[in-house]
XYZ file of C-alpha atoms in Angstrom:
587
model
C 0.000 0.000 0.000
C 0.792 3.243 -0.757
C 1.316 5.234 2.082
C 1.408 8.975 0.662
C -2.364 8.669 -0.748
C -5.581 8.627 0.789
C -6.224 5.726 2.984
C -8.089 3.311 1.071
C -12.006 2.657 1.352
C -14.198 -0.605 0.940
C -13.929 -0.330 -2.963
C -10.464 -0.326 -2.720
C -9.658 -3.988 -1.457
C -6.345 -4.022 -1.759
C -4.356 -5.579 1.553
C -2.600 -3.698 3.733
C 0.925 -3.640 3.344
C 3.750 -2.447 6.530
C 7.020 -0.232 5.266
C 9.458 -2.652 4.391
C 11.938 -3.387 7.293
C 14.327 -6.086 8.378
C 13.436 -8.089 11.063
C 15.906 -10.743 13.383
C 15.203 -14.126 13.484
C 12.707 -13.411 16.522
C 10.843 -10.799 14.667
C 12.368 -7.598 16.307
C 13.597 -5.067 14.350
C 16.705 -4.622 14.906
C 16.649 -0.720 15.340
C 13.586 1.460 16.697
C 11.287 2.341 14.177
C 10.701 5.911 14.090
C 7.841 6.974 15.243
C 6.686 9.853 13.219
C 6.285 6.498 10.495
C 4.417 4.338 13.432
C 1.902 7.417 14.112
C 1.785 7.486 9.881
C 0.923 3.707 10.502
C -1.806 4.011 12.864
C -2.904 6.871 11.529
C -3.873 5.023 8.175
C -5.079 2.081 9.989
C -7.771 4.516 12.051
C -8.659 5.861 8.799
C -9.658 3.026 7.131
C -11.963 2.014 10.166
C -13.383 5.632 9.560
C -13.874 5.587 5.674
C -15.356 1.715 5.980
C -18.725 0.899 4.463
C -21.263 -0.485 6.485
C -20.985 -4.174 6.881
C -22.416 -7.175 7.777
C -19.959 -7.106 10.780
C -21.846 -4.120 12.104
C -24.930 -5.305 11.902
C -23.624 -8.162 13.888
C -22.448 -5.766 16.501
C -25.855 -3.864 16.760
C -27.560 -6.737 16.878
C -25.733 -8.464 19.700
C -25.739 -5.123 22.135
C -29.010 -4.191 20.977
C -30.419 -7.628 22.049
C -28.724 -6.679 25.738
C -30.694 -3.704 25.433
C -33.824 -5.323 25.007
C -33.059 -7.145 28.371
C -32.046 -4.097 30.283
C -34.763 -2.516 29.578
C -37.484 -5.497 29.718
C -35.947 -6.059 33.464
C -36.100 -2.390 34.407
C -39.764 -1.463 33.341
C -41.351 -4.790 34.115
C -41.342 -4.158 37.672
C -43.660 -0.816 37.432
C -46.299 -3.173 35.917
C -45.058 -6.562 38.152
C -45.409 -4.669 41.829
C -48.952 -4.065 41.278
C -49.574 -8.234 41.535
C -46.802 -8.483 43.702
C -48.710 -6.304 46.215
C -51.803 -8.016 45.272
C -50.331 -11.459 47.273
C -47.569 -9.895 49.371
C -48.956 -6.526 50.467
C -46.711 -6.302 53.655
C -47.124 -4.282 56.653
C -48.101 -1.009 55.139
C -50.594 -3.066 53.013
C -53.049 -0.521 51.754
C -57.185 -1.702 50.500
C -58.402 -0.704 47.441
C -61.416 -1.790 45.415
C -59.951 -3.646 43.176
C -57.652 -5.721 45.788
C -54.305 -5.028 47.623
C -51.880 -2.564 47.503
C -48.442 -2.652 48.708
C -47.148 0.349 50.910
C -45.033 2.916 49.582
C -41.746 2.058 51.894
C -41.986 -1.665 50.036
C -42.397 -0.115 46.210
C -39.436 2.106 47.151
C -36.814 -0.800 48.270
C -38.128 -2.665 44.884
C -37.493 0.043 42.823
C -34.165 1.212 43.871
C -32.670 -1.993 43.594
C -32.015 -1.597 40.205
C -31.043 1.722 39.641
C -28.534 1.622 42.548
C -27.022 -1.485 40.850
C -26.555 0.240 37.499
C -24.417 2.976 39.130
C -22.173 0.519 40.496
C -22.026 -1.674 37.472
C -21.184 1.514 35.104
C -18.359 2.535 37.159
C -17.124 -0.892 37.872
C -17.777 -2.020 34.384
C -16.279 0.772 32.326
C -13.196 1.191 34.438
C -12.263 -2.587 33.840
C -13.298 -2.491 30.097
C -10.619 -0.172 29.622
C -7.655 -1.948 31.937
C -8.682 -5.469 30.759
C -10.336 -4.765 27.435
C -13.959 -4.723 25.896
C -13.569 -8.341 24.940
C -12.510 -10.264 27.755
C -15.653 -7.965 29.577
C -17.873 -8.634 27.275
C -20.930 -11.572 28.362
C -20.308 -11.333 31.843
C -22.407 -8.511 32.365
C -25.314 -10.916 30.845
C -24.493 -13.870 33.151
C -25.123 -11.560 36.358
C -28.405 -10.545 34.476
C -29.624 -13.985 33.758
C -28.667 -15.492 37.079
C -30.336 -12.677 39.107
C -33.426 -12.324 37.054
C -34.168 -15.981 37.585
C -33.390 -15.533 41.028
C -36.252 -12.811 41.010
C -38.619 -15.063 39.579
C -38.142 -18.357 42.033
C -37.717 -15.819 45.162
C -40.169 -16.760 48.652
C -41.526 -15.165 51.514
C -40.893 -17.014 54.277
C -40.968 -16.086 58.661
C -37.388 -15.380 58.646
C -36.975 -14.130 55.256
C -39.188 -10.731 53.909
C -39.883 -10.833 50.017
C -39.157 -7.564 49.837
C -35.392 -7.257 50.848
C -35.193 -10.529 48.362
C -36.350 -8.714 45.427
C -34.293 -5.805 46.244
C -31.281 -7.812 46.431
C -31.831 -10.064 43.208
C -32.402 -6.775 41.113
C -29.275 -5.132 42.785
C -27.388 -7.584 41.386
C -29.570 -7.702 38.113
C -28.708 -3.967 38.062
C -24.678 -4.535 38.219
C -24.960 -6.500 34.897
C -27.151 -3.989 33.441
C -24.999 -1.046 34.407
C -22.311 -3.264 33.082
C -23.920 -3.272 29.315
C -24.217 0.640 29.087
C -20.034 1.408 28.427
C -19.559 -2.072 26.875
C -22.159 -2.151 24.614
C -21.836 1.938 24.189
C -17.925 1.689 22.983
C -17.911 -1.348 20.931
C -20.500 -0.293 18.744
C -19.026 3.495 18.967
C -15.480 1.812 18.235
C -16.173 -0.763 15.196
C -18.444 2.305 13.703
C -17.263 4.218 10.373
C -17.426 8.093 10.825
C -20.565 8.429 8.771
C -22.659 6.010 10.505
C -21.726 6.000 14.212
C -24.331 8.069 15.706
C -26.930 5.569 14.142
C -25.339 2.575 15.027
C -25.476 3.558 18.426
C -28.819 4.913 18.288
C -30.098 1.585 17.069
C -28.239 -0.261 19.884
C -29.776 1.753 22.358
C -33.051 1.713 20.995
C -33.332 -1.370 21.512
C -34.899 -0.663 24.832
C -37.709 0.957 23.204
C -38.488 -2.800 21.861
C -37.708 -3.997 25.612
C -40.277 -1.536 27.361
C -43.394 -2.293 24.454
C -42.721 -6.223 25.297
C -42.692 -6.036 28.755
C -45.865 -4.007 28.362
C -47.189 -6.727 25.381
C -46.023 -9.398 27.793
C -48.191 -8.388 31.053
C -51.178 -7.838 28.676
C -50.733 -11.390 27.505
C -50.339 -12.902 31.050
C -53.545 -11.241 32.679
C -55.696 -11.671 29.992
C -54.218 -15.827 29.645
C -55.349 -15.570 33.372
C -58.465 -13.798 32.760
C -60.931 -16.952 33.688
C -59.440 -17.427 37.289
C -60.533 -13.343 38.046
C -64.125 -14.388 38.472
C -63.901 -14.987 41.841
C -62.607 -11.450 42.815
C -65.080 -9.713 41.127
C -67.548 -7.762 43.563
C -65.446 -8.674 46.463
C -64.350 -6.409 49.497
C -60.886 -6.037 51.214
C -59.413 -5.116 54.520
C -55.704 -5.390 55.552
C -56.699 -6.148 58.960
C -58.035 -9.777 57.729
C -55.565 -10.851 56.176
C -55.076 -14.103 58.227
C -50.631 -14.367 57.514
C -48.948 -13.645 53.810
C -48.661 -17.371 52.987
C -52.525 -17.826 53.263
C -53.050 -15.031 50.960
C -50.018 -16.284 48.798
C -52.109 -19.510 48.431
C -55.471 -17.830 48.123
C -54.044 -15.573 45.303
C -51.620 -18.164 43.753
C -52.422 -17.532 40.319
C -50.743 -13.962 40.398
C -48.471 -15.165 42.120
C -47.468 -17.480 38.812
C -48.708 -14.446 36.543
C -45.574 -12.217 38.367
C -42.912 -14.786 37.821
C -43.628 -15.146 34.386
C -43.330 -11.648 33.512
C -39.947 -11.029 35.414
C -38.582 -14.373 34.513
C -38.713 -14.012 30.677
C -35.866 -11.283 30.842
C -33.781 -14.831 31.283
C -34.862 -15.296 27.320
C -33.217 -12.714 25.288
C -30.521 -12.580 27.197
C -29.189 -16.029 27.138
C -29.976 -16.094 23.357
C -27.191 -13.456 23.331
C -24.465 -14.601 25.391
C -22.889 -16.853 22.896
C -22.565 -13.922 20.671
C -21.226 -11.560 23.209
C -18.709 -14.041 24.832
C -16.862 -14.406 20.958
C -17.143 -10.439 19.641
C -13.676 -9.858 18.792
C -11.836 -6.880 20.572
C -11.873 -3.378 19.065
C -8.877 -2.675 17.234
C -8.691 0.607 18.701
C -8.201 -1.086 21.504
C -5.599 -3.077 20.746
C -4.106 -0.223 19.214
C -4.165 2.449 21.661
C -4.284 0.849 24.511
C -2.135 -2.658 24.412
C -0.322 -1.048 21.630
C -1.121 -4.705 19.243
C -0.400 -3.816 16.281
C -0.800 -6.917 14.546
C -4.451 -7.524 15.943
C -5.298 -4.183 15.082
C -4.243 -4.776 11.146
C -5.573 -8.365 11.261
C -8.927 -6.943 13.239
C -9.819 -4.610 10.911
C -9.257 -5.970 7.915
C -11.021 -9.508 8.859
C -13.826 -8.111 10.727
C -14.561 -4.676 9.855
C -13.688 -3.937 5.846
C -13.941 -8.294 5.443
C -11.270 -8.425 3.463
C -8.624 -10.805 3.109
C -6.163 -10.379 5.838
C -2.383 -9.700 5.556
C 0.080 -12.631 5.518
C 1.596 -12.918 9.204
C 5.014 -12.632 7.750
C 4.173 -9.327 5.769
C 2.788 -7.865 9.716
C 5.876 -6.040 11.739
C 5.968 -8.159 14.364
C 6.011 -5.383 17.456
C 4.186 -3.172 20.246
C 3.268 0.849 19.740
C 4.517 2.640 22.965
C 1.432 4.674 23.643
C -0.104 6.626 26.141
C -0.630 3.966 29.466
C -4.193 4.538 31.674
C -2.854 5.765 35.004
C -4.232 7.433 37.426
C -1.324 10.044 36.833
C -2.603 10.308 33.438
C -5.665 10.241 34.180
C -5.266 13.435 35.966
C -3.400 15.166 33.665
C -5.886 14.408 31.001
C -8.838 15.789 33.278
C -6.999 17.972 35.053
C -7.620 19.976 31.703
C -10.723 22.458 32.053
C -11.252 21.927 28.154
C -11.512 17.901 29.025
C -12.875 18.410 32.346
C -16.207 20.344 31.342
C -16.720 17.925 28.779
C -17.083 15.317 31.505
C -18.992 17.176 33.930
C -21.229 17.810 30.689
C -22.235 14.338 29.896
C -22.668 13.234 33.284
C -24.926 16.210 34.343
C -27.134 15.999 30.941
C -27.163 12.088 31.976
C -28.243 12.643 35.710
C -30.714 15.703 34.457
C -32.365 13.064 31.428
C -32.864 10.829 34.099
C -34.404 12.543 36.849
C -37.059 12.866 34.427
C -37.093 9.952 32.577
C -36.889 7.431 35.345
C -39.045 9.627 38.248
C -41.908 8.828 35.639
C -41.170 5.625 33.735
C -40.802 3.550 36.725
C -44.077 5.179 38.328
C -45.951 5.584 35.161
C -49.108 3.155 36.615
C -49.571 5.664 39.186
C -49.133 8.888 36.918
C -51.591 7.222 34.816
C -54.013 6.550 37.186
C -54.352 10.106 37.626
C -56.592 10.142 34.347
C -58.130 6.933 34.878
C -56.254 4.370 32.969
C -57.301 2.248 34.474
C -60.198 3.798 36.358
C -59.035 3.288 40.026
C -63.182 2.865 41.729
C -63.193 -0.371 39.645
C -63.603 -3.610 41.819
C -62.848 -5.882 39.377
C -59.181 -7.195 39.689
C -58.695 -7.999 35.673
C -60.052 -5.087 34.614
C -57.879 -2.661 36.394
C -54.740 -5.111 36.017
C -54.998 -5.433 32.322
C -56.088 -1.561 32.318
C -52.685 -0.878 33.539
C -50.820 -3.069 31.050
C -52.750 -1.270 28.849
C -51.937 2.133 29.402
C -48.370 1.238 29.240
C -48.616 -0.224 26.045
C -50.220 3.446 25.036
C -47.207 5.487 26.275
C -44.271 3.194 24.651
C -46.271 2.547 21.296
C -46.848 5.860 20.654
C -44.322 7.885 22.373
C -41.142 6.237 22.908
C -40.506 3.974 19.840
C -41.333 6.486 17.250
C -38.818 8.541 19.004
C -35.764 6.331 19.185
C -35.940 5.796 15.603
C -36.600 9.486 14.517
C -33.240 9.651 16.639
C -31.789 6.776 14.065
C -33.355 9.061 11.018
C -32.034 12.438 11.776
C -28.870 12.145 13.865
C -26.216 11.814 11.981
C -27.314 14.724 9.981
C -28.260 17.058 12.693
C -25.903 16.490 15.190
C -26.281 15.159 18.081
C -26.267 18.857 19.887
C -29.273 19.774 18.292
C -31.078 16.929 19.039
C -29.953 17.494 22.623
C -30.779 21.209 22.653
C -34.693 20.382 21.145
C -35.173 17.626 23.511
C -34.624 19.209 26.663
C -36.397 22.761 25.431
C -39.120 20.195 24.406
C -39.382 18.824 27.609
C -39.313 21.543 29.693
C -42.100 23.091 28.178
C -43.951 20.312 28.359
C -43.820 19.621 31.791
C -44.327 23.457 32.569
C -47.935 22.737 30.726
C -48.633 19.473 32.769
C -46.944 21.174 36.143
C -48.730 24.228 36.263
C -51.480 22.990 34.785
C -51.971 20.124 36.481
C -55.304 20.968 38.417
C -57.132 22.085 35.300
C -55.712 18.948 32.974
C -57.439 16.981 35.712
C -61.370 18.272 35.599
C -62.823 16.688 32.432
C -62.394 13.880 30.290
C -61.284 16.163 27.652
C -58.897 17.622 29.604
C -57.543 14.231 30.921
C -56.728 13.437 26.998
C -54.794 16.508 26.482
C -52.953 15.728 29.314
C -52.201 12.369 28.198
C -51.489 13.354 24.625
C -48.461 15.251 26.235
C -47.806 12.979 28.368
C -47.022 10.731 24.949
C -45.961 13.734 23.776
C -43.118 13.668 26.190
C -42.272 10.294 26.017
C -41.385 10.742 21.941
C -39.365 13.858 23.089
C -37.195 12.000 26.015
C -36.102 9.295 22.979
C -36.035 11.892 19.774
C -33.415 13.855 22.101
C -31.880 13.492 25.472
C -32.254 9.460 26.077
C -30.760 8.823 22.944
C -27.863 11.455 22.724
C -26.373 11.367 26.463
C -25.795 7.487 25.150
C -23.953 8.308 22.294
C -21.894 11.397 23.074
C -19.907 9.913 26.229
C -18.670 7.188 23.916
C -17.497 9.569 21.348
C -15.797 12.934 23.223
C -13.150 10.926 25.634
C -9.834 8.993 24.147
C -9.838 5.321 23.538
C -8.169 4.592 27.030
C -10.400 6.135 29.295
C -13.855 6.079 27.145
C -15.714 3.300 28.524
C -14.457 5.128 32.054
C -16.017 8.125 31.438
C -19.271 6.271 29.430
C -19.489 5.083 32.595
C -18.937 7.557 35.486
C -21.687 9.895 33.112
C -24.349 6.404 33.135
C -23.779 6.457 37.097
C -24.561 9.701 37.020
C -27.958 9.639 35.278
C -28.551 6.584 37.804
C -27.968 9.146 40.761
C -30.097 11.283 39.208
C -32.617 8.187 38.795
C -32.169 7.126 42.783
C -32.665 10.418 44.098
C -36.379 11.023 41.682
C -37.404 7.631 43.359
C -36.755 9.024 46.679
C -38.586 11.703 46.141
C -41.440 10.702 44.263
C -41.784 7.970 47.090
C -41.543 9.520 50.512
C -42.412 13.015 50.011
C -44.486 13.001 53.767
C -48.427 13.146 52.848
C -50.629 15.649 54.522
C -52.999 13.915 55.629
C -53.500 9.902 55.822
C -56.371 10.913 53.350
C -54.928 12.594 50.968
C -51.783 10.521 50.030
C -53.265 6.886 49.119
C -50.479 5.738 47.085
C -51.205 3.484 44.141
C -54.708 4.517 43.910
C -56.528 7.289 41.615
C -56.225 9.814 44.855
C -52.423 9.792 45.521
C -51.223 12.864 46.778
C -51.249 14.795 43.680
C -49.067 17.530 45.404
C -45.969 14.963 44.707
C -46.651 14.219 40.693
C -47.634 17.876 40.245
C -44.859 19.442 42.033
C -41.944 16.838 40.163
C -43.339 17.755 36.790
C -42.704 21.243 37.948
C -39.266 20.752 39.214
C -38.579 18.330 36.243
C -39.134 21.400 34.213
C -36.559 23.300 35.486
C -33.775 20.298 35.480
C -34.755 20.206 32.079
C -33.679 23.287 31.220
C -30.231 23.181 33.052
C -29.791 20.035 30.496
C -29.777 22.114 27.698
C -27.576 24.814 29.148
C -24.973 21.935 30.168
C -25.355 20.981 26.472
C -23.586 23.722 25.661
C -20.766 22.376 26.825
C -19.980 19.688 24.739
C -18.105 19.033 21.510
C -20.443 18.463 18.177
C -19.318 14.836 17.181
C -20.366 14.944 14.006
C -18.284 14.044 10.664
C -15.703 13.659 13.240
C -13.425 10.693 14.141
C -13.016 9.454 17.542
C -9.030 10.405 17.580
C -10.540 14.796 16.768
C -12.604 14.344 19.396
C -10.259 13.216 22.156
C -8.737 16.519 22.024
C -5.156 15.029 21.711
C -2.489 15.637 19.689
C -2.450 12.593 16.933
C 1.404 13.430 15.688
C 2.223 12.464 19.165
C 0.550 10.130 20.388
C 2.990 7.131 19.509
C 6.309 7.104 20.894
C 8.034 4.185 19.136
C 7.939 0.716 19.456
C 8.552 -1.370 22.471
C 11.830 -3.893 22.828
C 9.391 -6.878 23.113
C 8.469 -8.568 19.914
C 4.701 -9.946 19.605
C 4.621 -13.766 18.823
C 2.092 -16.450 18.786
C -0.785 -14.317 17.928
C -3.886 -16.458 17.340
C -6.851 -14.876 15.500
């Protein structure tokens, strides 16, 4: 290959071929290579990644993180619709009587719905930081083995004298919540990584909106269970309850066994997708960027890229300079030096904060949706019949994910690689904001009428397409783009455990704001304390805005590789080649 022209693109198959050099018989060359001609070298070999075609390869790679998308987000959303029958058999001490059957207290939902979100902050930092000391590869699968393992351990989980259902759950989907965490750098920066220039921000939109497939299943899925149970309701129908008799929780258990099943079922099929994926996940070959700017591999970066990404025929070992790049190492004295930059070190504190803003939002409703929706009857809340207002529920989040969030992932996929992802940020948090500013301040009046009750909900959709055609989507891709190769699935990370803060702390919030009056706050009924929706929509507004000014902080990614975007100086960046010669490579 000729060096001094353009790097070559798909339609240019032509194998890549190393300076000439003279090696010793153990593959070392003899004298340093310069490394103004390695950075040349790497250079070309980044460039060819960049120029590439999109290939069957890629598809490959979306396919296999977006399927560990679908499970992330199947686990996380199925509970909102799940603790409504768990209360119905296990309604604990704060057990609360409704028409339609029994409610679990507020304390309970909380510990349930934490679980996961505190595990994904854990799993993102602990995740990303060891994707980038022992590489994406060797990462990669594990994070799926925690998820199956602890979502079946969800689905066979007791109550028992000595042992409170509750703290089980919340345990089981802490853990579930480490492997999900896990998948947001790893499945962020392979597909950012293996992407050409021109199509990166779509192939990581369509990994990611995957979970847009996720939530409308787990929706599908509980709509499918209670109506497949729909016979065994008759008995409830007409029928009165009181906490006080409830004789002990493994009498009801028995009484109610049925939902008990229906419960399982829907948390248990998370175990599905995911193990259909692991295979694929546990033999993904490492990025080459990787290997080249991190363990400095030359060979497995030319043989990577030209087997897997351009699917070409790769070089012949003996034609390969058999050495190591000295490049930049991950340490933590690097890794101050590189944020101890203010033009690096906003760009952090940008994606995390946009992250932990998004989420507030996104998370303070999406796990509580049942209850926001309650608030304009879906389902209507005075019913006594246990089907109808289980299946109304399902319903109503089939509504919101149909409508709202799927068409909004994929007008993501349409428009962001020609936008930018900046203006797609900048809309969807303006969007938002004014949105909830409607539904905040005018909550009272959006609640009188029927009429007024669909307007609310058609913003209520409204937002929903707006979170995903915006902010969900693009504080995904931008953390995997704006930080070097050494310390991106880090930062993916630390600005996913961020949004996860942001996700624990609207939980909190939504969940023990102190009710005025016994009366007023009935929690998980059509008279919750509407003080605590109305006055989070209101403060959600604000956040929202705050997103878009951090926006302005970031870098535009667009047409650019990932090597402009690290803000480091490319000429540089190699500093020869290392004494030890590579041998034994197997591909």
């Amino acid at each position: 290959m000729d060096y001094n022209r353009s790097p070559p693109t798909r339609a240019d198959s032509s194998v890549y071929q190393p300076p000439p050099m003279e090696l010793d018989d153990m593959g070392r060359s003899p004298e340093p290579v310069e490394a103004y001609t390695l950075s040349k070298l790497r250079t070309d070999i980044l460039a060819e990644m960049d120029m590439a075609r999109f290939s069957w390869f890629q598809v490959k790679v979306c396919i296999v993180a977006g399927v560990g998308f679908f499970t992330d987000a199947y686990d996380i959303f199925a509970i909102s619709l799940a603790v409504v029958m768990i209360g119905l058999i296990y309604p604990g001490e704060d057990c609360q009587a409704k028409a339609w059957g029994y409610s679990m207290g507020r304390s309970d939902e909380l510990l349930i719905k934490l679980g996961t979100p505190l595990g994904n902050l854990f799993g993102q930092i602990t995740f990303g930081w060891l994707a980038d000391v022992v590489g994406r590869k060797r990462m990669y699968g594990f994070e799926l083995i925690i998820i199956i393992v602890s979502t079946f351990g969800q689905a066979v989980a007791g109550n028992s004298p000595g042992v409170n259902i509750y703290a089980l759950l919340f345990a089981w989907r802490f853990f579930m919540g480490l492997g999900i965490g896990g998948d947001y750098p790893l499945s962020a920066i392979l597909a950012s990584e293996f992407a050409s220039t021109r199509y990166r921000g779509r192939m990581m939109t369509s990994v990611f909106a995957a979970q847009g497939w996720g939530t409308l299943t787990a929706a599908l899925a509980a709509v499918v269970i209670v109506s497949g149970y729909h016979g065994q309701f008759d008995s409830f129908k007409d029928r009165s309850y009181d906490c006080s008799k409830i004789p002990s929780l493994a009498l009801h258990a028995t009484e109610f066994a049925f939902i008990d099943s229906m419960w399982r079922i829907l948390i248990g099929f998370g175990c599905v997708p995911a193990a259909i994926a692991l295979y694929f996940r546990l033999t993904i070959p490492e990025t080459p960027r990787f290997s080249l700017d991190v363990e400095g591999d030359l060979p497995r970066a030319i043989h990577d890229v030209h087997a897997d990404v351009l699917s070409v025929n790769t070089t012949n070992d003996a034609e390969v300079p058999k050495f190591n790049l000295r490049v930049p190492s991950a340490t933590w004295k690097d890794f101050r030096a590189y944020f101890g930059k203010l033009a690096n070190a906003k760009v952090l504190f940008a994606t995390a904060y946009c992250w932990f803003a998004l989420d507030m939002a996104y998370y303070g409703l999406g796990l509580n949706q049942p209850t926001v929706l309650q608030h304009i009857g879906i389902p209507r809340t005075n019913t006594n019949n246990t089907f109808e207002y289980l299946k109304g529920i399902a319903v109503g989040n089939l509504l919101v994910v149909a409508a709202g969030q799927i068409p909004g992932y994929w007008a993501s996929f349409i428009f962001i690689d020609s936008w930018g992802r900046k203006p797609l940020q900048y809309m969807g948090f303006i969007a938002l904001a004014i949105i909830f500013l409607v539904l905040g301040f005018g909550y009272d009046a959006l609640q009188k009428t029927p009429p007024a009750q669909a307007a609310f909900m058609f913003f209520y959709i409204l937002a929903n397409f707006f979170f995903n055609f915006g902010p969900n989507v693009t504080t995904f891709v931008v953390p995997g783009e704006v930080f070097p190769t050494r310390y991106r699935a880090t930062a993916h990370g630390l600005s996913a455990a961020s949004g996860k803060l942001g996700a624990v702390i609207a939980q909190i919030i939504f969940h023990l704001k102190p009710p005025k009056s016994n009366a007023e706050f009935d929690y998980g009924s059509g008279t919750a304390d509407t003080t605590a929706i109305k006055t989070s929509l209101q403060v959600f507004a604000f956040v929202m805005l705050s997103g878009a000014a951090a926006t302005y902080l970031l870098p535009e990614p667009k047409g650019k590789s990932l090597e402009e975007l690290s803000n480091e100086d490319q000429k540089t960046f190699v500093h020869g080649s290392s004494e030890s010669a590579i041998s034994n490579h197997h591909y």
